[in-house]
Short mmCIF file of C-alpha atoms in Angstrom, two decimals:
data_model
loop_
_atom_site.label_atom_id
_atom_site.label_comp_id
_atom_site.label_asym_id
_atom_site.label_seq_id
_atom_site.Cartn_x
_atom_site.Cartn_y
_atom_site.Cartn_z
CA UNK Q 1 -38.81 -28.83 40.30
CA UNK Q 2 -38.84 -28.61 36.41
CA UNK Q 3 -36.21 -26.16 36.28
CA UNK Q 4 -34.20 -28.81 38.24
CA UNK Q 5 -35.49 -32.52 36.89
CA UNK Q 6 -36.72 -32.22 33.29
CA UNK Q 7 -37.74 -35.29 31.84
CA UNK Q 8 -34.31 -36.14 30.18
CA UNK Q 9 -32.38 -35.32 33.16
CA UNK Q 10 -34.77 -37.78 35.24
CA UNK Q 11 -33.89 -40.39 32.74
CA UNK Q 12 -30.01 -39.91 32.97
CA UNK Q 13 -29.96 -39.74 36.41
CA UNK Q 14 -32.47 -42.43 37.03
CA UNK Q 15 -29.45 -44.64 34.94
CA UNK Q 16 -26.80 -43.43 37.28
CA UNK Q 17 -28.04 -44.32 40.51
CA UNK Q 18 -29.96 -41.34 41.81
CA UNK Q 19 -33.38 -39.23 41.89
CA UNK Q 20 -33.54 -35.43 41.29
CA UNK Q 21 -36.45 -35.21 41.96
CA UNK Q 22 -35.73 -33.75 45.39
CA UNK Q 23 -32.22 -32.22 44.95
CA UNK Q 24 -31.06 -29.25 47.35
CA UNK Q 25 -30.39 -25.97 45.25
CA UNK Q 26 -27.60 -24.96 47.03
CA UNK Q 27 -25.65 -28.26 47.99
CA UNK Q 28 -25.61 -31.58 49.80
CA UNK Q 29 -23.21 -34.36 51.24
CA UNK Q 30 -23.35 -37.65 51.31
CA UNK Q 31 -21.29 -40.40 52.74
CA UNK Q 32 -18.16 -41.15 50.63
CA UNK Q 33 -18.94 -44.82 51.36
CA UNK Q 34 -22.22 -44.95 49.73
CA UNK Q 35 -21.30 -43.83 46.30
CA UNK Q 36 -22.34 -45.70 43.58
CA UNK Q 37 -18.67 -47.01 42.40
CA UNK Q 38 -15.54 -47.60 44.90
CA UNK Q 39 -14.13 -45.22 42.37
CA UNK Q 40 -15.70 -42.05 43.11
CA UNK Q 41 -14.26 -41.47 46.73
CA UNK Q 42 -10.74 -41.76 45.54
CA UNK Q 43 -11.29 -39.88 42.23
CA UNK Q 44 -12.29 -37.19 44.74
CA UNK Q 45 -9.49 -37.02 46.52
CA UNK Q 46 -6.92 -37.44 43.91
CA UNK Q 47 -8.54 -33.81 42.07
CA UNK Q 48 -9.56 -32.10 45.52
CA UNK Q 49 -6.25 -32.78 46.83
CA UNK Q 50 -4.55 -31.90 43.03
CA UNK Q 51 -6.98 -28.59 43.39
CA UNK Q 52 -5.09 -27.69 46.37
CA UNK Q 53 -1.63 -28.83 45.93
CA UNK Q 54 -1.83 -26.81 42.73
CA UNK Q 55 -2.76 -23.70 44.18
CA UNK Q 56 -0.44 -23.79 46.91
CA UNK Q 57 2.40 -24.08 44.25
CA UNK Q 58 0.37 -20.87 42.02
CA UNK Q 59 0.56 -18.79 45.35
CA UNK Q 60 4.57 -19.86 46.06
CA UNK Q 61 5.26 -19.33 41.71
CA UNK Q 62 3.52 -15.85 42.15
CA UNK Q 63 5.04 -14.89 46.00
CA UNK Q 64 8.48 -16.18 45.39
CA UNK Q 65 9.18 -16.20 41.91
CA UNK Q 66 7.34 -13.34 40.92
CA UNK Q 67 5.63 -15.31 38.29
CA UNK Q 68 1.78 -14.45 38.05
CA UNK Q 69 0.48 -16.93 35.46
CA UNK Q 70 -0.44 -20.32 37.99
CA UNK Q 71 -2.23 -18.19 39.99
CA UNK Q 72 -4.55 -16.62 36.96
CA UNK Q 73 -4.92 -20.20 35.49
CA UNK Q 74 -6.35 -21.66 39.10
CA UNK Q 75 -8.71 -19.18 39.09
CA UNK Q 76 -9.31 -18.16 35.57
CA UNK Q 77 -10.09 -21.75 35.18
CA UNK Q 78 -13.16 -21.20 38.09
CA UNK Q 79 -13.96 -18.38 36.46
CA UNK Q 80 -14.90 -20.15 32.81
CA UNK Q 81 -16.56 -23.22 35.14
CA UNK Q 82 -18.95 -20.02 36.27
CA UNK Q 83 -19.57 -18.99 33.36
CA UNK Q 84 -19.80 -22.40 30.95
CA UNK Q 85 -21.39 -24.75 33.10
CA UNK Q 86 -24.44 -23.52 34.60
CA UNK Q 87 -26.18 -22.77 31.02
CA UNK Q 88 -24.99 -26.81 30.17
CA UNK Q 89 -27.13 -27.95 33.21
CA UNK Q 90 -30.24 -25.82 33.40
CA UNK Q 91 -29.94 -24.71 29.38
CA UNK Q 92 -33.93 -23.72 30.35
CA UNK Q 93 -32.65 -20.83 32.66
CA UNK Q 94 -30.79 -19.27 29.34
CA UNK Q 95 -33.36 -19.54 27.16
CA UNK Q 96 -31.29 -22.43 25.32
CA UNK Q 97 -33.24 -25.20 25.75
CA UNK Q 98 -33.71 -25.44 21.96
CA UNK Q 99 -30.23 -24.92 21.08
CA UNK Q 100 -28.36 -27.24 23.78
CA UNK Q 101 -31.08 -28.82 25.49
CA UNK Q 102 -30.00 -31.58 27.90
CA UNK Q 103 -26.69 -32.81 27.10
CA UNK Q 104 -25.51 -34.97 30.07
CA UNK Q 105 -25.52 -35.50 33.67
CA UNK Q 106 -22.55 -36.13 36.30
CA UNK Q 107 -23.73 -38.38 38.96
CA UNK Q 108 -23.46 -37.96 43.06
CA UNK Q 109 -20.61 -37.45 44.37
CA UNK Q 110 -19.70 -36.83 48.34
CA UNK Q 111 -20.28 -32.94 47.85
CA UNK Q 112 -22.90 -31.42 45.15
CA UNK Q 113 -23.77 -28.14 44.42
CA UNK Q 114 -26.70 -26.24 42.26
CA UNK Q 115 -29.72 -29.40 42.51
CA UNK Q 116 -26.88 -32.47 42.32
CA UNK Q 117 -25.27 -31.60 38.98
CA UNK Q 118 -21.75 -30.20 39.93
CA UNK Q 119 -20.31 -32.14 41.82
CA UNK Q 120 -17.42 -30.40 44.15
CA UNK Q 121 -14.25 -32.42 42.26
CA UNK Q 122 -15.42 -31.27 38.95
CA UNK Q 123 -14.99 -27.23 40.54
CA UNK Q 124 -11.44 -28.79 41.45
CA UNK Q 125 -10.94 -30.27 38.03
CA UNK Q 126 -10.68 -27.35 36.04
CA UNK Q 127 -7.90 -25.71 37.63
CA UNK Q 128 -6.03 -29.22 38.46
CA UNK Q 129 -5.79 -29.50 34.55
CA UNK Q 130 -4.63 -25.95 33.60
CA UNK Q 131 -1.91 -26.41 36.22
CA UNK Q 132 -1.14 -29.61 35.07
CA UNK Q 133 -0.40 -29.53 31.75
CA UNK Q 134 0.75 -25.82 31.67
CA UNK Q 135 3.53 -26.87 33.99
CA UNK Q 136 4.22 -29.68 32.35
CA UNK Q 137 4.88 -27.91 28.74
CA UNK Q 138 6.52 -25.03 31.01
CA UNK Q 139 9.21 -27.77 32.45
CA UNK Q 140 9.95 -28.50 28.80
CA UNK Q 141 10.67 -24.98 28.02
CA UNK Q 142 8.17 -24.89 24.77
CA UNK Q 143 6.75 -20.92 26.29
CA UNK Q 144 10.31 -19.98 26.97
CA UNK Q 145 11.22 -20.61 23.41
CA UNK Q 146 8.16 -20.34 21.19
CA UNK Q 147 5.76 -18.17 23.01
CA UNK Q 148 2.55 -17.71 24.48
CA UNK Q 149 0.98 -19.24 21.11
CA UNK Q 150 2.66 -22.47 20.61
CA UNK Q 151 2.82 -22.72 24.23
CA UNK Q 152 -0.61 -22.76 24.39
CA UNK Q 153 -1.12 -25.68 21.45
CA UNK Q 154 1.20 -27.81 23.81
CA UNK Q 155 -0.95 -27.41 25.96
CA UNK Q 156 -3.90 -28.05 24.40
CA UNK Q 157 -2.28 -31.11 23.41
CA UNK Q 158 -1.36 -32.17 26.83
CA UNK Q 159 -4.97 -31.51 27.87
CA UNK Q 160 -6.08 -33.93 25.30
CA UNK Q 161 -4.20 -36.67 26.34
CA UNK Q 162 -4.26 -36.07 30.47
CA UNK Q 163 -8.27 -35.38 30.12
CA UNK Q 164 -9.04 -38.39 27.92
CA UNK Q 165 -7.71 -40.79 30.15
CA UNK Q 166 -9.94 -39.30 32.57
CA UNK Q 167 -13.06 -38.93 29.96
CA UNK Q 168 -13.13 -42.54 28.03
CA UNK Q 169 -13.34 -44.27 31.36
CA UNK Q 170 -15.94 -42.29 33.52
CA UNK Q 171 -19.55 -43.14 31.35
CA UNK Q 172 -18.20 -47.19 31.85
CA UNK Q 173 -17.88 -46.45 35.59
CA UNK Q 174 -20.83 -44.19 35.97
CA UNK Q 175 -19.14 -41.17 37.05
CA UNK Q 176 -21.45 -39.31 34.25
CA UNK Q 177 -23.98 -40.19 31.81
CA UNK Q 178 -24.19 -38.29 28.36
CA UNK Q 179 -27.87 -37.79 27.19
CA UNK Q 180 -28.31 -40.00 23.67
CA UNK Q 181 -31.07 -38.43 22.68
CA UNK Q 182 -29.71 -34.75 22.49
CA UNK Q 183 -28.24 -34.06 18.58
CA UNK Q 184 -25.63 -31.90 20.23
CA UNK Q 185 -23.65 -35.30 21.67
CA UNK Q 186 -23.58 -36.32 18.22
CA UNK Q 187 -21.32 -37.68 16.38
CA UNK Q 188 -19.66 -39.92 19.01
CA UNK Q 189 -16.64 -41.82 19.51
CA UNK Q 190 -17.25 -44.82 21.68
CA UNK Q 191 -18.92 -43.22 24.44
CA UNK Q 192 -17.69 -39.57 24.67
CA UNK Q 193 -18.81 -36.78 22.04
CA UNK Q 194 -16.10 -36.18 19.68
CA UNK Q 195 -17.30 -32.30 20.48
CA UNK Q 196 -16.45 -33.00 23.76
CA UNK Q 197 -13.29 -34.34 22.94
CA UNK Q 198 -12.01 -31.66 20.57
CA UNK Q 199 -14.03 -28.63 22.28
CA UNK Q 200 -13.81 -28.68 26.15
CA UNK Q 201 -10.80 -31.38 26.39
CA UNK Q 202 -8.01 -29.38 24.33
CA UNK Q 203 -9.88 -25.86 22.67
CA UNK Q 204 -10.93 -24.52 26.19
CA UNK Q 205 -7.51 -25.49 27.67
CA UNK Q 206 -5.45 -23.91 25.11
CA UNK Q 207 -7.47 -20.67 24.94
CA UNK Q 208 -7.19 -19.67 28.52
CA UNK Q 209 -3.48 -20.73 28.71
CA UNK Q 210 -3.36 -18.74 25.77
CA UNK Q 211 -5.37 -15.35 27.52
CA UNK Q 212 -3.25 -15.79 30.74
CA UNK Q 213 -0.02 -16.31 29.49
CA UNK Q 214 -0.65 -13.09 27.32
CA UNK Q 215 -2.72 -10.76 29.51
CA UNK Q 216 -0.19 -11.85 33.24
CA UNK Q 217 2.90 -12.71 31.61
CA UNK Q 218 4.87 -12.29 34.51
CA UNK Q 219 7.93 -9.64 35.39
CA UNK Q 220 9.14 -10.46 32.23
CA UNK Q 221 7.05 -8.06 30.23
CA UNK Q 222 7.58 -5.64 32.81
CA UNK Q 223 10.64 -5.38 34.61
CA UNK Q 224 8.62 -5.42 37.72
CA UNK Q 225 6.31 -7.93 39.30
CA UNK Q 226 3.00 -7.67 38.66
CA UNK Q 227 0.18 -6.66 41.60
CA UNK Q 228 -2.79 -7.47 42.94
CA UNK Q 229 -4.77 -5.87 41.79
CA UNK Q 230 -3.48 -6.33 38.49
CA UNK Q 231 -3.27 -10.09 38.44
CA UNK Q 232 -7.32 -9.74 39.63
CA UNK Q 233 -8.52 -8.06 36.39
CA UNK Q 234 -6.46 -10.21 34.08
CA UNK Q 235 -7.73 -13.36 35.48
CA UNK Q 236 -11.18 -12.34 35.42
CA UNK Q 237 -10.83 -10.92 31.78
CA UNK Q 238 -9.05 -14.23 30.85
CA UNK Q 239 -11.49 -16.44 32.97
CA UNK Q 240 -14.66 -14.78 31.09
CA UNK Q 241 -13.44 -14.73 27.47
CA UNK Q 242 -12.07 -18.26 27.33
CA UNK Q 243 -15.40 -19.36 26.55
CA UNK Q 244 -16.04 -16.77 24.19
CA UNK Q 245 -13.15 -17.82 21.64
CA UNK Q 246 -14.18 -21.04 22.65
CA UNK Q 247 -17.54 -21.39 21.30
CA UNK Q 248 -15.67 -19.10 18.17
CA UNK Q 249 -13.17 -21.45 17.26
CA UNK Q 250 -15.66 -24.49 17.96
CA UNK Q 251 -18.09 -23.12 15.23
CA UNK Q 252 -16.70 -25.12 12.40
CA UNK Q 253 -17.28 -28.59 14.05
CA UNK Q 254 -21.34 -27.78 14.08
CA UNK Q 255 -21.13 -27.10 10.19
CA UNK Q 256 -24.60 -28.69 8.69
CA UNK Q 257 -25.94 -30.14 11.71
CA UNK Q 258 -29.34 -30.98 11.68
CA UNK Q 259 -31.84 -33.75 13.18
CA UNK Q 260 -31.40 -36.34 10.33
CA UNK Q 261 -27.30 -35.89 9.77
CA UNK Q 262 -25.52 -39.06 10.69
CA UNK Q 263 -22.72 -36.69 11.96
CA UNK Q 264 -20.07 -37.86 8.83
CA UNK Q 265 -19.10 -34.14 7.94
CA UNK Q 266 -18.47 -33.47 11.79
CA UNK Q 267 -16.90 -36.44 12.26
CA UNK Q 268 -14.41 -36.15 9.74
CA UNK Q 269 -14.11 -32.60 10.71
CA UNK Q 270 -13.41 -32.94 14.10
CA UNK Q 271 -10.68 -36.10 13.16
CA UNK Q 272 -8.88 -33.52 10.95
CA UNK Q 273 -8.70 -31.23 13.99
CA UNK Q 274 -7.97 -33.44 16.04
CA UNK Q 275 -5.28 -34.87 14.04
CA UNK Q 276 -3.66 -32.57 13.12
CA UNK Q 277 -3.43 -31.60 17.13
CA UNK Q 278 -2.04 -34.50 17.64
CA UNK Q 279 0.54 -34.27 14.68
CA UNK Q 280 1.61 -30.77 15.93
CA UNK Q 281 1.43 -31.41 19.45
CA UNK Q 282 3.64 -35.06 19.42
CA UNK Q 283 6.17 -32.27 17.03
CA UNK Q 284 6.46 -30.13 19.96
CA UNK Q 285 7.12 -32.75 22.63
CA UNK Q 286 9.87 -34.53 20.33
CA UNK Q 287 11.51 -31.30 19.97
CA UNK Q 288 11.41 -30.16 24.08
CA UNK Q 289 12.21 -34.16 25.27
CA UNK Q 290 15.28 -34.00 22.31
CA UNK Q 291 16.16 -30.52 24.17
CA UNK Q 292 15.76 -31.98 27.23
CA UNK Q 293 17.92 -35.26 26.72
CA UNK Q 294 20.64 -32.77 25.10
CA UNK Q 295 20.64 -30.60 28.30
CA UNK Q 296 19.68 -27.47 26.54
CA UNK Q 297 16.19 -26.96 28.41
CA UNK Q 298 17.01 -24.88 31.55
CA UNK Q 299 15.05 -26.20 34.84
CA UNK Q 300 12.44 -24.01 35.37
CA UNK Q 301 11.61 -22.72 38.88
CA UNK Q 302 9.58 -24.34 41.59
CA UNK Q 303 9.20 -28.10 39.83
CA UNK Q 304 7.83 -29.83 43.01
CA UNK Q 305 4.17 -29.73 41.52
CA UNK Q 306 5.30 -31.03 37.91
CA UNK Q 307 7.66 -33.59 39.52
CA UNK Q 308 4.80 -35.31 41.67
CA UNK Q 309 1.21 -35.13 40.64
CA UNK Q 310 1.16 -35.75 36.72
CA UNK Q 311 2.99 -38.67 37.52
CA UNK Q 312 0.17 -39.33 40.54
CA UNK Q 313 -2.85 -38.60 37.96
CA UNK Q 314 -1.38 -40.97 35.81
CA UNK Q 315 -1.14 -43.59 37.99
CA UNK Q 316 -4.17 -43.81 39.60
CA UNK Q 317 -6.23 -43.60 36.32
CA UNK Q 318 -3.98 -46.39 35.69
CA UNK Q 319 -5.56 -48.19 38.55
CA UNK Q 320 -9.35 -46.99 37.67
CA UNK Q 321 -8.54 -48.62 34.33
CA UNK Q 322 -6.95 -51.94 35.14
CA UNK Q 323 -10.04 -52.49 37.51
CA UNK Q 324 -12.30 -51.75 35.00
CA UNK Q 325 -11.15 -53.79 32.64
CA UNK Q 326 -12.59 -57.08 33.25
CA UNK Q 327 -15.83 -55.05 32.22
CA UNK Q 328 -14.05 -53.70 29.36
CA UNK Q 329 -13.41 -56.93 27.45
CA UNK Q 330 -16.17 -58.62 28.64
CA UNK Q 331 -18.34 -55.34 26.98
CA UNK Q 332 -21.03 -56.57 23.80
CA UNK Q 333 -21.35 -54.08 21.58
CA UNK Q 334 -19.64 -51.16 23.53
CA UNK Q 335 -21.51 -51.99 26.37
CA UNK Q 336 -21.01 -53.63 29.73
CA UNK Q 337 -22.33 -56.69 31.63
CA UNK Q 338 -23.87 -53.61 34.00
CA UNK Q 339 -25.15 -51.86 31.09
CA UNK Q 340 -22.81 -48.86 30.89
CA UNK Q 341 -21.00 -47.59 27.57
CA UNK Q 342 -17.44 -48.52 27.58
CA UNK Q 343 -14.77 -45.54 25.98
CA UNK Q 344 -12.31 -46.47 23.25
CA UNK Q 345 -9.51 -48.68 24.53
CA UNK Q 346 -7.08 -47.80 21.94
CA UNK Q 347 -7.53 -44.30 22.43
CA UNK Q 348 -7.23 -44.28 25.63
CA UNK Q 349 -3.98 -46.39 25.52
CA UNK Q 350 -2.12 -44.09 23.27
CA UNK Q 351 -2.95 -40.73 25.63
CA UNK Q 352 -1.60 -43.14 28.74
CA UNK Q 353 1.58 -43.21 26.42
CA UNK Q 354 1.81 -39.78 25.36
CA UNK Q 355 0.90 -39.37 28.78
CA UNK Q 356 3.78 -40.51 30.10
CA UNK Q 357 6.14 -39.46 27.63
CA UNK Q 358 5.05 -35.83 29.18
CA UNK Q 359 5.96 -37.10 32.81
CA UNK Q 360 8.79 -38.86 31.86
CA UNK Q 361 10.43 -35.19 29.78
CA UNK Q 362 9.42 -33.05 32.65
CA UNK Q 363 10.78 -35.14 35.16
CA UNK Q 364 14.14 -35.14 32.68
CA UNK Q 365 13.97 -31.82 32.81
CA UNK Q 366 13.93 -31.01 36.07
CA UNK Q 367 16.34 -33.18 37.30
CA UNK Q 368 18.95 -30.80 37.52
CA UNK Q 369 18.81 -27.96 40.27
CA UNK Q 370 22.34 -26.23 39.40
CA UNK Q 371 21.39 -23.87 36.44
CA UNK Q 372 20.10 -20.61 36.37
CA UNK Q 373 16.59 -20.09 35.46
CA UNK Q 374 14.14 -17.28 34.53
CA UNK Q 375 10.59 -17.25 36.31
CA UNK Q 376 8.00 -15.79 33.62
CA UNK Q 377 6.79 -18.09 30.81
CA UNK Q 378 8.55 -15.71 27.98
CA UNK Q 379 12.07 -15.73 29.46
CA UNK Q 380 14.93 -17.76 29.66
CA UNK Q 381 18.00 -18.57 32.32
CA UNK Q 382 18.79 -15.42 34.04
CA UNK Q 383 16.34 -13.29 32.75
CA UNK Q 384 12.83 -12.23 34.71
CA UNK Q 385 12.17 -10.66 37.42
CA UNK Q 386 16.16 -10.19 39.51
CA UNK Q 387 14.78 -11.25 42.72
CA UNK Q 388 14.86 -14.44 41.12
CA UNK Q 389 17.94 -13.99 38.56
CA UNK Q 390 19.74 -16.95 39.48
CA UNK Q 391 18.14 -18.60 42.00
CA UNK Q 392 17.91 -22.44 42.52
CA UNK Q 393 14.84 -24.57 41.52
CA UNK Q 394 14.43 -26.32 44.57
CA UNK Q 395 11.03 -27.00 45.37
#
């Protein structure tokens, strides 16, 4: 099994809990009561059930509305898992063992796939965070007024603050392990890669938004609604080069990395970035919750999805966090009675608030159902496709 259980990935999972020694290549299930943290079941079914929920609301968007772009995200954002994750567990099988190596390790879940490392709510995250925070900066009317570009740095944005919540918490309560030994995890922030944190929880986010929006932007560009078969190319086109001008625009944050760096350059590199993200993206949320507040945001159509499970997400991780905090404070040197790496507290406080900010606007903004509004992510009220010219934003 050494394409399956290197050395390093024997270690990481020996820490969480589990062997892989013996892990099925296809898939396996285990009882949702014998997890290693009460956490786990639930954390399942809040992103399994998001998964779905999500594309229920992409299929209604694209049937009703005429409005393509939910239903490329959901499965443009499969798509890029296909393609980016299976060379970041078995880096071996792409020749890249000496240029990723082994960089970390999710533990087991209730339903695993390829030898125990994907576990089946991290195939559900990807497109539960697209949809999320593309319909949250879509209720605030940022693509209606600025564009697919801007749009997409919202977003990115929104992704930053909605995944970190989600990503300083799960190393303390063993949902994954990050291998210390590889260079690539390097330099960190508490206990999450700050190349983590820039690359795959706001870059990857923003680019496919980005690709979608552009390549199925809806009746809008058209006049007419866009097909099948034409929705099916642009995905896949969008779902396989969001990694591509991912690893691009990540290139700068690997400048002079070697064995002995301490990881300053790239640290203060990927703060600049990520600053200046934050700087940008708090600017654009301002502007669409001033908008909203002055009742100059039209309600955008189908808001049931944006109206219930941010607010859900939110809350839950609330919970995760609260019980984990006992731990948290009680952590020596950044890490816990139980011996597992605690994230940044602070950090993770101020994406809660942003966090909620986002709900808070979106819910503002679609509190009124008596305007017009325009279905594709370019338009405004009573412009689109004119099967929806109009129409009410009932759920």
């Amino acid at each position: 099994m050494a394409y399956s259980c290197e050395p390093d990935a024997r270690q990481v999972a020996d820490f969480l809990g589990f062997s892989c020694d013996d892990a099925h290549p296809v898939g396996a299930v285990r009882s949702p009561f014998a997890l290693e943290h009460w956490t786990m079941p639930l954390l399942e079914v809040l992103i399994i059930a998001g998964a779905v929920f999500a594309l229920v609301h992409a299929w209604r968007r694209w049937r009703r509305d005429g409005d393509p772009v939910n239903l490329g995200l959901w499965f443009a954002s499969l798509i890029y898992l296909a393609v980016i994750e299976p060379p970041l567990y078995f880096p071996e099988w792409f020749g890249l063992q000496d240029y990723v190596g082994f960089i970390f390790s999710h533990n087991v879940f209730t339903v695993q796939f390829m030898f125990d490392r994907l576990p089946l709510y991290i195939v559900a995250f990807y497109p539960v965070i697209s949809q999320l925070t593309y319909e949250l900066v879509r209720a605030l009317g940022i693509f209606a007024r600025r564009g697919a570009a801007i749009g997409a740095i919202a977003t990115a944005f929104a992704s930053q603050v909605f995944y970190e919540i989600f990503d300083q918490l799960g190393p303390q309560l063993r949902w994954w392990a990050w291998n210390p030994d590889n260079m690539i995890n390097t330099p960190m922030f508490a206990s999450v890669p700050m190349n983590s944190m820039w690359v795959f929880a706001s870059v990857s986010f923003g680019v496919m938004v980005w690709l979608v929006v552009t390549l199925l932007g809806g009746p809008g560009r058209t006049g007419t609604p866009m097909g099948g078969g034409s929705v099916a190319w642009r995905t896949v086109v969008a779902g396989v080069l969001t990694p591509v001008l991912m690893v691009i625009l990540a290139a700068p944050t690997r400048v002079g990395v070697d064995a002995e760096s301490e990881g300053t350059l790239q640290r203060t590199i990927l703060w600049t970035f990520l600053g200046i993200l934050w700087l940008v993206g708090l600017w654009l949320l301002a502007d669409g919750t001033r908008r909203t507040w002055g009742g100059s945001t039209p309600p955008v159509a189908s808001p049931a999805f944006v109206r219930v499970y941010p607010a859900l997400y939110v809350g839950v991780h609330a919970a995760f966090w609260i019980a984990a905090l006992p731990a948290f404070l009680g952590a020596t040197d950044g890490v816990t009675a139980g011996g597992t790496p605690i994230g940044s507290g602070w950090y993770a406080l101020a994406c809660f608030a942003v966090a909620i900010w986002f709900v808070v606007a979106a819910l503002l903004a679609t509190r009124s159902p008596s305007r017009e509004v325009g279905s594709a992510p370019g338009t405004t009220a009573g412009t689109g496709d004119p099967r929806t010219r109009g129409a009410d934003v009932t759920p």
